[in-house]
Structures are given as structure tokens and as C-alpha cells.
PDB file of C-alpha atoms in Angstrom:
ATOM      1  CA  MET A 183     -10.737   7.053  19.719  1.00 33.00           C
ATOM      2  CA  GLU A 184      -9.951   4.201  17.550  1.00 39.00           C
ATOM      3  CA  SER A 185     -13.549   3.173  16.704  1.00 37.00           C
ATOM      4  CA  ALA A 186     -14.048  -0.306  14.705  1.00 41.00           C
ATOM      5  CA  THR A 187     -17.076  -1.192  12.414  1.00 42.00           C
ATOM      6  CA  LEU A 188     -17.770  -4.189  10.488  1.00 45.00           C
ATOM      7  CA  ILE A 189     -20.357  -4.844   7.599  1.00 43.00           C
ATOM      8  CA  PRO A 190     -20.798  -7.942   6.206  1.00 42.00           C
ATOM      9  CA  PHE A 191     -23.037  -7.942   3.444  1.00 38.00           C
ATOM     10  CA  PHE A 192     -24.962 -10.988   2.324  1.00 36.00           C
ATOM     11  CA  PHE A 193     -23.090 -14.072   0.715  1.00 38.00           C
ATOM     12  CA  ASN A 194     -22.465 -14.140  -2.816  1.00 39.00           C
ATOM     13  CA  ARG A 195     -22.634 -17.807  -5.316  1.00 37.00           C
ATOM     14  CA  HIS A 196     -19.608 -16.540  -6.333  1.00 43.00           C
ATOM     15  CA  SER A 197     -16.897 -16.392  -4.540  1.00 50.00           C
ATOM     16  CA  MET A 198     -13.422 -16.628  -3.770  1.00 68.00           C
ATOM     17  CA  SER A 199     -11.517 -15.947  -1.141  1.00 92.00           C
ATOM     18  CA  TYR A 200     -10.643 -13.184   0.691  1.00 98.00           C
ATOM     19  CA  ALA A 201      -8.260  -9.687  -0.124  1.00 98.00           C
ATOM     20  CA  LEU A 202      -7.759  -7.729   2.743  1.00 98.00           C
ATOM     21  CA  ILE A 203      -5.991  -4.081   2.245  1.00 98.00           C
ATOM     22  CA  THR A 204      -4.969  -1.569   4.304  1.00 98.00           C
ATOM     23  CA  GLY A 205      -5.279   2.075   3.314  1.00 96.00           C
ATOM     24  CA  ALA A 206      -8.720   1.361   1.006  1.00 97.00           C
ATOM     25  CA  SER A 207     -10.266   4.278   1.138  1.00 94.00           C
ATOM     26  CA  LYS A 208      -8.433   6.404  -1.035  1.00 94.00           C
ATOM     27  CA  GLY A 209      -5.716   6.482  -4.136  1.00 94.00           C
ATOM     28  CA  ILE A 210      -3.941   3.199  -4.903  1.00 96.00           C
ATOM     29  CA  GLY A 211      -6.184   0.846  -2.098  1.00 97.00           C
ATOM     30  CA  ARG A 212      -8.844   1.803  -3.281  1.00 97.00           C
ATOM     31  CA  GLU A 213      -8.126   1.216  -7.066  1.00 97.00           C
ATOM     32  CA  ILE A 214      -6.662  -2.461  -6.753  1.00 98.00           C
ATOM     33  CA  ALA A 215      -9.876  -2.614  -4.436  1.00 98.00           C
ATOM     34  CA  PHE A 216     -12.651  -2.249  -7.969  1.00 98.00           C
ATOM     35  CA  GLU A 217      -9.534  -5.090  -9.058  1.00 98.00           C
ATOM     36  CA  LEU A 218      -9.908  -8.241  -6.911  1.00 98.00           C
ATOM     37  CA  ALA A 219     -13.842  -7.165  -7.133  1.00 98.00           C
ATOM     38  CA  ARG A 220     -13.739  -7.455 -10.717  1.00 96.00           C
ATOM     39  CA  ARG A 221     -12.093 -10.362 -10.057  1.00 96.00           C
ATOM     40  CA  LYS A 222     -14.573 -11.495  -7.810  1.00 96.00           C
ATOM     41  CA  TYR A 223     -12.509 -11.220  -4.628  1.00 97.00           C
ATOM     42  CA  ASP A 224     -14.182 -11.108  -1.792  1.00 97.00           C
ATOM     43  CA  LEU A 225     -12.818  -8.356   0.352  1.00 98.00           C
ATOM     44  CA  ILE A 226     -11.859  -6.545   4.119  1.00 98.00           C
ATOM     45  CA  LEU A 227     -11.280  -3.164   3.643  1.00 98.00           C
ATOM     46  CA  VAL A 228      -9.090  -1.563   6.329  1.00 98.00           C
ATOM     47  CA  ALA A 229      -8.756   2.673   6.567  1.00 96.00           C
ATOM     48  CA  ARG A 230     -10.023   5.269   8.417  1.00 93.00           C
ATOM     49  CA  SER A 231     -12.650   6.893   7.494  1.00 92.00           C
ATOM     50  CA  SER A 232     -16.197   4.391   7.801  1.00 93.00           C
ATOM     51  CA  ASP A 233     -18.216   6.704   5.832  1.00 95.00           C
ATOM     52  CA  LEU A 234     -15.656   6.471   2.920  1.00 96.00           C
ATOM     53  CA  LEU A 235     -15.456   2.754   3.714  1.00 97.00           C
ATOM     54  CA  LYS A 236     -19.086   1.572   4.005  1.00 96.00           C
ATOM     55  CA  THR A 237     -19.673   4.003  -0.256  1.00 96.00           C
ATOM     56  CA  LEU A 238     -17.165   2.116  -1.070  1.00 97.00           C
ATOM     57  CA  ALA A 239     -18.368  -1.153   0.150  1.00 97.00           C
ATOM     58  CA  ASP A 240     -21.761  -0.569  -0.921  1.00 97.00           C
ATOM     59  CA  GLN A 241     -20.422   0.392  -3.411  1.00 97.00           C
ATOM     60  CA  LEU A 242     -17.778  -2.859  -4.595  1.00 97.00           C
ATOM     61  CA  GLN A 243     -21.100  -5.229  -3.159  1.00 96.00           C
ATOM     62  CA  SER A 244     -23.452  -3.287  -6.468  1.00 96.00           C
ATOM     63  CA  GLU A 245     -21.038  -3.641  -9.552  1.00 96.00           C
ATOM     64  CA  PHE A 246     -19.482  -6.710  -8.376  1.00 96.00           C
ATOM     65  CA  GLY A 247     -21.542  -8.735  -6.514  1.00 95.00           C
ATOM     66  CA  VAL A 248     -18.846  -9.200  -4.207  1.00 96.00           C
ATOM     67  CA  THR A 249     -18.890  -9.666   0.113  1.00 96.00           C
ATOM     68  CA  CYS A 250     -17.505  -6.627   1.957  1.00 96.00           C
ATOM     69  CA  HIS A 251     -16.677  -6.507   5.320  1.00 96.00           C
ATOM     70  CA  TYR A 252     -15.339  -3.302   6.203  1.00 96.00           C
ATOM     71  CA  LEU A 253     -12.918  -1.938   8.984  1.00 96.00           C
ATOM     72  CA  SER A 254     -11.993   1.650  10.055  1.00 96.00           C
ATOM     73  CA  ALA A 255      -9.648   1.746  12.790  1.00 95.00           C
ATOM     74  CA  ASP A 256      -5.712   3.587  12.960  1.00 95.00           C
ATOM     75  CA  LEU A 257      -3.492   1.689  11.911  1.00 96.00           C
ATOM     76  CA  THR A 258      -0.448   3.292  14.458  1.00 94.00           C
ATOM     77  CA  THR A 259      -1.815   1.506  17.548  1.00 95.00           C
ATOM     78  CA  ASP A 260      -2.084  -2.907  18.417  1.00 95.00           C
ATOM     79  CA  ILE A 261      -5.874  -2.072  18.804  1.00 96.00           C
ATOM     80  CA  GLY A 262      -6.255  -1.249  15.391  1.00 96.00           C
ATOM     81  CA  ILE A 263      -3.893  -4.390  14.219  1.00 97.00           C
ATOM     82  CA  GLU A 264      -4.772  -6.838  16.210  1.00 97.00           C
ATOM     83  CA  LYS A 265      -8.564  -5.517  15.167  1.00 97.00           C
ATOM     84  CA  THR A 266      -7.198  -6.165  11.668  1.00 97.00           C
ATOM     85  CA  VAL A 267      -7.314  -9.423  11.832  1.00 97.00           C
ATOM     86  CA  ALA A 268      -9.018 -10.685  14.329  1.00 96.00           C
ATOM     87  CA  ILE A 269     -11.255  -9.964  11.048  1.00 95.00           C
ATOM     88  CA  VAL A 270      -9.709 -13.048   8.547  1.00 96.00           C
ATOM     89  CA  THR A 271      -8.886 -15.567  12.278  1.00 95.00           C
ATOM     90  CA  GLU A 272     -12.257 -15.832  14.702  1.00 93.00           C
ATOM     91  CA  LYS A 273     -14.491 -14.877  11.107  1.00 92.00           C
ATOM     92  CA  LYS A 274     -12.154 -18.659   9.775  1.00 93.00           C
ATOM     93  CA  LEU A 275     -12.652 -16.254   6.090  1.00 95.00           C
ATOM     94  CA  ASP A 276     -10.663 -17.788   3.686  1.00 96.00           C
ATOM     95  CA  LEU A 277      -7.438 -15.506   3.217  1.00 98.00           C
ATOM     96  CA  SER A 278      -5.285 -15.391  -0.406  1.00 98.00           C
ATOM     97  CA  ILE A 279      -4.429 -11.950  -0.289  1.00 98.00           C
ATOM     98  CA  LEU A 280      -2.973  -9.647   1.772  1.00 98.00           C
ATOM     99  CA  VAL A 281      -1.763  -6.127   0.812  1.00 98.00           C
ATOM    100  CA  ASN A 282      -0.072  -3.697   2.846  1.00 98.00           C
ATOM    101  CA  ASN A 283      -1.020  -0.574   0.936  1.00 97.00           C
ATOM    102  CA  ALA A 284      -1.662   1.550   4.054  1.00 95.00           C
ATOM    103  CA  GLY A 285       0.710   4.202   4.641  1.00 92.00           C
ATOM    104  CA  TYR A 286       0.947   7.711   3.857  1.00 90.00           C
ATOM    105  CA  GLY A 287       4.957  10.588   4.080  1.00 84.00           C
ATOM    106  CA  LEU A 288       5.853  13.593   6.656  1.00 88.00           C
ATOM    107  CA  TRP A 289       7.641  16.694   4.088  1.00 87.00           C
ATOM    108  CA  GLY A 290       9.924  19.026   5.785  1.00 89.00           C
ATOM    109  CA  ARG A 291      12.826  19.190   7.715  1.00 92.00           C
ATOM    110  CA  PHE A 292      13.582  16.641  10.623  1.00 93.00           C
ATOM    111  CA  ASP A 293      14.579  18.576  12.913  1.00 94.00           C
ATOM    112  CA  GLU A 294      12.017  20.418  12.756  1.00 93.00           C
ATOM    113  CA  ILE A 295       8.912  17.457  12.656  1.00 93.00           C
ATOM    114  CA  SER A 296       8.066  16.564  16.379  1.00 95.00           C
ATOM    115  CA  MET A 297       8.905  12.771  17.171  1.00 95.00           C
ATOM    116  CA  GLU A 298       5.177  11.956  17.888  1.00 95.00           C
ATOM    117  CA  GLU A 299       5.205  12.856  13.616  1.00 95.00           C
ATOM    118  CA  VAL A 300       8.506   9.935  12.783  1.00 95.00           C
ATOM    119  CA  ASN A 301       7.136   7.615  15.435  1.00 96.00           C
ATOM    120  CA  SER A 302       3.255   7.490  13.751  1.00 95.00           C
ATOM    121  CA  LEU A 303       5.213   7.525  10.507  1.00 96.00           C
ATOM    122  CA  LEU A 304       7.280   4.854  10.960  1.00 97.00           C
ATOM    123  CA  ARG A 305       4.044   2.905  12.791  1.00 97.00           C
ATOM    124  CA  ILE A 306       2.574   3.316   9.372  1.00 97.00           C
ATOM    125  CA  ASN A 307       4.952   2.382   6.933  1.00 97.00           C
ATOM    126  CA  VAL A 308       7.742  -0.152   8.738  1.00 98.00           C
ATOM    127  CA  PHE A 309       5.968  -1.319  12.281  1.00 97.00           C
ATOM    128  CA  LEU A 310       1.989  -1.556  10.182  1.00 98.00           C
ATOM    129  CA  PRO A 311       3.316  -3.678   7.533  1.00 98.00           C
ATOM    130  CA  ALA A 312       5.829  -6.316   8.642  1.00 98.00           C
ATOM    131  CA  ASN A 313       3.232  -6.989  12.032  1.00 98.00           C
ATOM    132  CA  LEU A 314       0.546  -7.623   9.623  1.00 98.00           C
ATOM    133  CA  THR A 315       2.747  -9.300   7.722  1.00 98.00           C
ATOM    134  CA  TYR A 316       3.828 -11.486  10.379  1.00 98.00           C
ATOM    135  CA  LYS A 317      -0.278 -12.349  12.188  1.00 98.00           C
ATOM    136  CA  LEU A 318      -1.251 -13.112   8.970  1.00 98.00           C
ATOM    137  CA  LEU A 319       1.532 -15.607   6.940  1.00 98.00           C
ATOM    138  CA  PRO A 320       0.129 -18.511   8.639  1.00 97.00           C
ATOM    139  CA  GLU A 321      -3.408 -18.143   7.201  1.00 97.00           C
ATOM    140  CA  LEU A 322      -2.305 -17.786   3.589  1.00 98.00           C
ATOM    141  CA  LYS A 323      -0.318 -21.015   4.115  1.00 97.00           C
ATOM    142  CA  LYS A 324      -3.642 -22.212   3.781  1.00 96.00           C
ATOM    143  CA  SER A 325      -5.193 -21.495   0.924  1.00 95.00           C
ATOM    144  CA  LYS A 326      -3.830 -23.164  -2.478  1.00 94.00           C
ATOM    145  CA  GLU A 327      -2.407 -20.086  -3.825  1.00 96.00           C
ATOM    146  CA  ALA A 328      -1.769 -17.197  -1.129  1.00 98.00           C
ATOM    147  CA  TYR A 329      -0.358 -13.799  -2.598  1.00 98.00           C
ATOM    148  CA  ILE A 330       1.928 -10.289  -0.257  1.00 98.00           C
ATOM    149  CA  LEU A 331       0.885  -7.275  -2.395  1.00 98.00           C
ATOM    150  CA  ASN A 332       3.462  -4.117  -0.452  1.00 98.00           C
ATOM    151  CA  ILE A 333       2.852  -0.929  -2.132  1.00 98.00           C
ATOM    152  CA  ALA A 334       6.545   1.218  -1.921  1.00 97.00           C
ATOM    153  CA  SER A 335       7.378   3.644  -3.967  1.00 95.00           C
ATOM    154  CA  THR A 336      10.601   5.276  -5.860  1.00 93.00           C
ATOM    155  CA  ALA A 337      11.021   7.061  -2.991  1.00 91.00           C
ATOM    156  CA  ALA A 338      12.828   4.124  -1.653  1.00 93.00           C
ATOM    157  CA  TYR A 339      15.818   4.031  -3.748  1.00 93.00           C
ATOM    158  CA  GLN A 340      17.556   7.249  -3.585  1.00 91.00           C
ATOM    159  CA  ALA A 341      18.064   9.874   0.266  1.00 90.00           C
ATOM    160  CA  VAL A 342      15.505  12.237  -0.335  1.00 89.00           C
ATOM    161  CA  ALA A 343      16.397  15.554   1.955  1.00 90.00           C
ATOM    162  CA  LYS A 344      12.625  16.875   3.360  1.00 90.00           C
ATOM    163  CA  LEU A 345      10.958  12.955   2.893  1.00 91.00           C
ATOM    164  CA  SER A 346      13.851  11.350   4.682  1.00 94.00           C
ATOM    165  CA  VAL A 347      12.484   9.560   7.176  1.00 95.00           C
ATOM    166  CA  TYR A 348       9.777   8.506   4.584  1.00 95.00           C
ATOM    167  CA  ALA A 349      12.503   7.127   1.689  1.00 95.00           C
ATOM    168  CA  ALA A 350      13.916   4.899   4.465  1.00 96.00           C
ATOM    169  CA  CYS A 351      10.377   3.445   4.786  1.00 97.00           C
ATOM    170  CA  LYS A 352      10.286   2.728   1.816  1.00 97.00           C
ATOM    171  CA  SER A 353      13.926   1.584   1.447  1.00 97.00           C
ATOM    172  CA  PHE A 354      12.940  -1.068   3.748  1.00 97.00           C
ATOM    173  CA  MET A 355       9.394  -1.887   2.883  1.00 98.00           C
ATOM    174  CA  ILE A 356      11.923  -2.844  -0.545  1.00 98.00           C
ATOM    175  CA  LEU A 357      13.863  -4.808   1.070  1.00 98.00           C
ATOM    176  CA  PHE A 358      11.637  -6.569   3.261  1.00 98.00           C
ATOM    177  CA  SER A 359       9.667  -8.099   0.285  1.00 98.00           C
ATOM    178  CA  ARG A 360      12.561  -9.154  -1.809  1.00 97.00           C
ATOM    179  CA  GLY A 361      14.306 -11.198   1.141  1.00 97.00           C
ATOM    180  CA  LEU A 362       9.816 -12.672   2.023  1.00 98.00           C
ATOM    181  CA  HIS A 363       9.766 -13.502  -1.328  1.00 97.00           C
ATOM    182  CA  TYR A 364      13.349 -15.765  -1.517  1.00 97.00           C
ATOM    183  CA  GLU A 365      12.000 -17.012   2.047  1.00 97.00           C
ATOM    184  CA  LEU A 366       9.168 -18.133   0.483  1.00 98.00           C
ATOM    185  CA  LYS A 367       9.345 -18.883  -2.700  1.00 94.00           C
ATOM    186  CA  SER A 368       9.553 -22.596  -1.816  1.00 95.00           C
ATOM    187  CA  THR A 369       5.652 -22.428   0.016  1.00 97.00           C
ATOM    188  CA  ASN A 370       1.829 -21.520  -2.089  1.00 97.00           C
ATOM    189  CA  VAL A 371       2.129 -17.149  -1.117  1.00 98.00           C
ATOM    190  CA  SER A 372       4.199 -14.898  -3.836  1.00 98.00           C
ATOM    191  CA  VAL A 373       5.664 -11.357  -3.245  1.00 98.00           C
ATOM    192  CA  THR A 374       5.157  -8.727  -4.971  1.00 98.00           C
ATOM    193  CA  CYS A 375       6.320  -4.918  -4.254  1.00 98.00           C
ATOM    194  CA  VAL A 376       5.306  -1.898  -6.133  1.00 97.00           C
ATOM    195  CA  SER A 377       6.703   1.254  -6.278  1.00 96.00           C
ATOM    196  CA  PRO A 378       4.948   3.423  -7.744  1.00 94.00           C
ATOM    197  CA  GLY A 379       6.248   7.778  -8.678  1.00 86.00           C
ATOM    198  CA  THR A 380       4.559  11.012  -8.634  1.00 83.00           C
ATOM    199  CA  THR A 381       0.380   9.845  -7.980  1.00 77.00           C
ATOM    200  CA  ASP A 382      -2.810  11.292  -8.350  1.00 57.00           C
ATOM    201  CA  THR A 383      -3.700  11.403  -5.191  1.00 60.00           C
ATOM    202  CA  ASN A 384      -3.804  12.778  -2.373  1.00 61.00           C
ATOM    203  CA  PHE A 385      -0.289  11.905  -1.109  1.00 59.00           C
ATOM    204  CA  MET A 386       0.891  16.031  -1.163  1.00 53.00           C
ATOM    205  CA  ASP A 387      -1.299  17.366   1.165  1.00 55.00           C
ATOM    206  CA  ALA A 388      -1.460  15.273   3.810  1.00 57.00           C
ATOM    207  CA  ALA A 389       2.297  15.133   3.395  1.00 53.00           C
ATOM    208  CA  GLY A 390       2.080  19.127   4.605  1.00 57.00           C
ATOM    209  CA  MET A 391       3.082  20.157   1.084  1.00 53.00           C
ATOM    210  CA  HIS A 392       1.016  22.361  -0.200  1.00 54.00           C
ATOM    211  CA  SER A 393       5.083  23.923  -2.106  1.00 53.00           C
ATOM    212  CA  GLU A 394       2.902  24.900  -5.545  1.00 59.00           C
ATOM    213  CA  SER A 395       5.744  24.351  -6.936  1.00 54.00           C
ATOM    214  CA  ILE A 396       6.432  21.322  -6.161  1.00 46.00           C
ATOM    215  CA  ARG A 397       2.297  20.005  -7.377  1.00 49.00           C
ATOM    216  CA  LYS A 398       3.593  21.871 -10.150  1.00 53.00           C
ATOM    217  CA  LYS A 399       6.838  19.461 -10.751  1.00 47.00           C
ATOM    218  CA  ALA A 400       4.532  16.339  -9.978  1.00 49.00           C
ATOM    219  CA  ASP A 401       1.897  17.154 -12.415  1.00 49.00           C
ATOM    220  CA  LYS A 402       3.978  16.671 -15.255  1.00 52.00           C
ATOM    221  CA  VAL A 403       5.233  13.225 -14.439  1.00 57.00           C
ATOM    222  CA  LYS A 404       2.242  11.813 -13.032  1.00 72.00           C
ATOM    223  CA  MET A 405       0.057   8.302 -13.249  1.00 87.00           C
ATOM    224  CA  LYS A 406      -3.111   7.997 -12.445  1.00 92.00           C
ATOM    225  CA  PRO A 407      -4.266   5.920  -9.646  1.00 91.00           C
ATOM    226  CA  SER A 408      -5.959   3.442 -11.623  1.00 93.00           C
ATOM    227  CA  ALA A 409      -3.564   3.158 -13.537  1.00 95.00           C
ATOM    228  CA  VAL A 410      -1.168   1.825 -11.061  1.00 95.00           C
ATOM    229  CA  ALA A 411      -3.349  -0.047  -9.125  1.00 96.00           C
ATOM    230  CA  LYS A 412      -3.803  -2.154 -12.282  1.00 97.00           C
ATOM    231  CA  ILE A 413      -0.050  -2.441 -13.126  1.00 97.00           C
ATOM    232  CA  ALA A 414       0.166  -4.217  -9.445  1.00 98.00           C
ATOM    233  CA  VAL A 415      -2.289  -6.597  -9.173  1.00 98.00           C
ATOM    234  CA  ASP A 416      -1.353  -7.679 -12.600  1.00 98.00           C
ATOM    235  CA  SER A 417       2.070  -7.780 -12.099  1.00 98.00           C
ATOM    236  CA  MET A 418       1.084  -9.844  -7.953  1.00 98.00           C
ATOM    237  CA  PHE A 419      -1.007 -12.641  -9.698  1.00 98.00           C
ATOM    238  CA  LYS A 420       1.714 -13.017 -12.506  1.00 97.00           C
ATOM    239  CA  LYS A 421       4.842 -13.073  -9.275  1.00 97.00           C
ATOM    240  CA  LYS A 422       7.107 -10.735 -10.256  1.00 97.00           C
ATOM    241  CA  ASN A 423       8.926  -9.614  -7.766  1.00 96.00           C
ATOM    242  CA  GLU A 424      10.140  -6.568  -8.027  1.00 96.00           C
ATOM    243  CA  VAL A 425       8.357  -3.632  -9.960  1.00 97.00           C
ATOM    244  CA  ILE A 426       8.811  -0.263 -11.088  1.00 96.00           C
ATOM    245  CA  PRO A 427       5.157   1.229 -12.452  1.00 93.00           C
ATOM    246  CA  GLY A 428       5.410   3.784 -15.651  1.00 89.00           C
ATOM    247  CA  TRP A 429       8.516   3.704 -18.147  1.00 87.00           C
ATOM    248  CA  LEU A 430       9.691   7.290 -17.173  1.00 88.00           C
ATOM    249  CA  ASN A 431       8.981   5.975 -12.972  1.00 86.00           C
ATOM    250  CA  LYS A 432      11.857   2.707 -14.636  1.00 90.00           C
ATOM    251  CA  ILE A 433      14.077   4.732 -16.517  1.00 91.00           C
ATOM    252  CA  SER A 434      14.658   6.565 -13.634  1.00 86.00           C
ATOM    253  CA  VAL A 435      15.376   3.963 -10.935  1.00 88.00           C
ATOM    254  CA  ALA A 436      17.385   2.923 -13.409  1.00 91.00           C
ATOM    255  CA  ILE A 437      20.074   4.855 -14.102  1.00 88.00           C
ATOM    256  CA  ILE A 438      20.541   5.011 -10.131  1.00 87.00           C
ATOM    257  CA  PRO A 439      22.571   3.248  -9.602  1.00 85.00           C
ATOM    258  CA  TRP A 440      25.536   4.941 -12.303  1.00 91.00           C
ATOM    259  CA  VAL A 441      24.961   8.434 -11.379  1.00 84.00           C
ATOM    260  CA  PRO A 442      26.617   9.350  -8.001  1.00 86.00           C
ATOM    261  CA  LYS A 443      24.802   9.139  -5.108  1.00 84.00           C
ATOM    262  CA  PHE A 444      25.181  13.374  -3.964  1.00 82.00           C
ATOM    263  CA  LEU A 445      23.350  14.451  -7.731  1.00 86.00           C
ATOM    264  CA  THR A 446      20.973  11.707  -7.435  1.00 83.00           C
ATOM    265  CA  GLU A 447      19.845  13.099  -3.738  1.00 81.00           C
ATOM    266  CA  LYS A 448      20.373  16.996  -4.793  1.00 82.00           C
ATOM    267  CA  ILE A 449      17.983  15.977  -7.722  1.00 77.00           C
ATOM    268  CA  ALA A 450      15.291  14.196  -5.135  1.00 72.00           C
ATOM    269  CA  ALA A 451      16.383  17.870  -3.433  1.00 76.00           C
ATOM    270  CA  ASP A 452      15.541  19.834  -5.646  1.00 73.00           C
ATOM    271  CA  ILE A 453      12.642  17.954  -6.207  1.00 72.00           C
ATOM    272  CA  TYR A 454      11.166  18.512  -3.259  1.00 67.00           C
ATOM    273  CA  ASP A 455      11.950  21.918  -2.002  1.00 69.00           C
ATOM    274  CA  LYS A 456      10.087  25.146  -2.231  1.00 62.00           C
TER     275      LYS A 456
END
């Protein structure tokens, strides 16, 4: 059963317009909330965990004096999406930033994963950002200057065995963002897509990657979510189209077109194998 809780804090005389962040309770989404709060943006925080959201909202309000609304919702459902949109439309909030950050991975062979799990993965990583962007774009266009920040992954740049659906979903996010960026270039809305590499979040646990071998490989190259969030927000305000945080990630992606696909796919498969 989906739960929904909306908590408004006191009006902030220094308030700017609102930023809506999905997947705001943990990891990169949480750090993006801090980055935007530092810039005095009021916030709409959306994720599943009501307790984590309340704690975050209290902290942001206390430290930065911004107004926070939060919604505990299952964003894999139509109801969760509609309630998220309703916060903006029914309360007539001035929305100028949409951060499509919510998402997760699912590790394992495709034929050993249930179709229910696959559908849920597709809904959170593909259906959600497309729907939320479509429904909230009219609100963003009302703002003098507006931004869409989409979070993809370096996994999007090649097929990744045992993360096949996730990598394909993130490829959608990049191409969707690039197309939307071009379509909206003559409007007030800019679109930025950020593709982090391995980041120190709970991604591996959520994806079911409990292998010590995979974790050791990831530990050598992972970035802090705060560093990724700062790059993401800075790039968004600079209206960059496609961004890859971290020099090692940049190099890895840059060489992919010059390497035979079978080799990049083998390297990726070896990383995420047991």
C-alpha cells in the first residue's frame, strides 16, 4: 500500500522557486537536495521512505532556511506519479527545476529475473522520467528560466551483461535527454543529462550485488555522491547537455567508440561478474 505524506515548513522570505527531486532520500538525490538548498531553492522531495524524507527536510530547513515539501510515494505506480504532479499543480508552486534521479539497478541473468521485477525496473527508470517530464513541462515553461536534470549512468554507453535492462534503461535516458535538449533549445527550459560511474551509494545492495569481488573492483574507482551532485548541479546551471563526472569515467566512455563492441562488452561483463 502506497503512503503519501506532505509536510510544508514555514514560509521563507528568501525563497526562490521550487526544485522537485525524485529519489531524494539517499545517495546522489539527497546530495543534489543539499546543493540546491545551498542556492536557496525551495524543495519538493519525493521517495519511498517517509522517515528519511522527514529527517532530510528538517535538516535542510534548519541549515538553509528553505521551505520543503516531501512526499512518500511508490513512483513505480501511476498513483505515485499523479500525487507527485499534484503537489505542484494543486498548490500552484513555482517549479523551475525537475530532477529525474529516482532509479535502481537489477543484477543477474535476464532469464533468471522475474518479469514483475523487469517491469518495475522499466517503470522507475523509463516510464517515470518520461511521464513526469511530460506532465510537469507545462509548469516549467511558466518559469522565467527552468531546468531538467536527468541522472543516467556510464553503464548506458555499452551493453552490460547481468545489468542488461538497467544499462538499456540508462541509454534511453541519455537519448531522451539529448532529443529533448534539442527540441527545447528555443524555450526557457534547458535539459542536462549526467552519467555517473560507480558512486558510493546503496546501488549495489539495491541491485542485489553482494559479491565481494564486484565490490572490491568498485571501491577502486567510486566517487562520493556529494562530488557527483555538485558536478551535476553546476553543469545544469551552465546548461550543459551531456556530462560525465570524473576523469576516469570520461576516459572510459571516450574510448568506447574506438574499441570493438565485443571487447567493451567483455570488459563490462567481467566487472559485474562474480
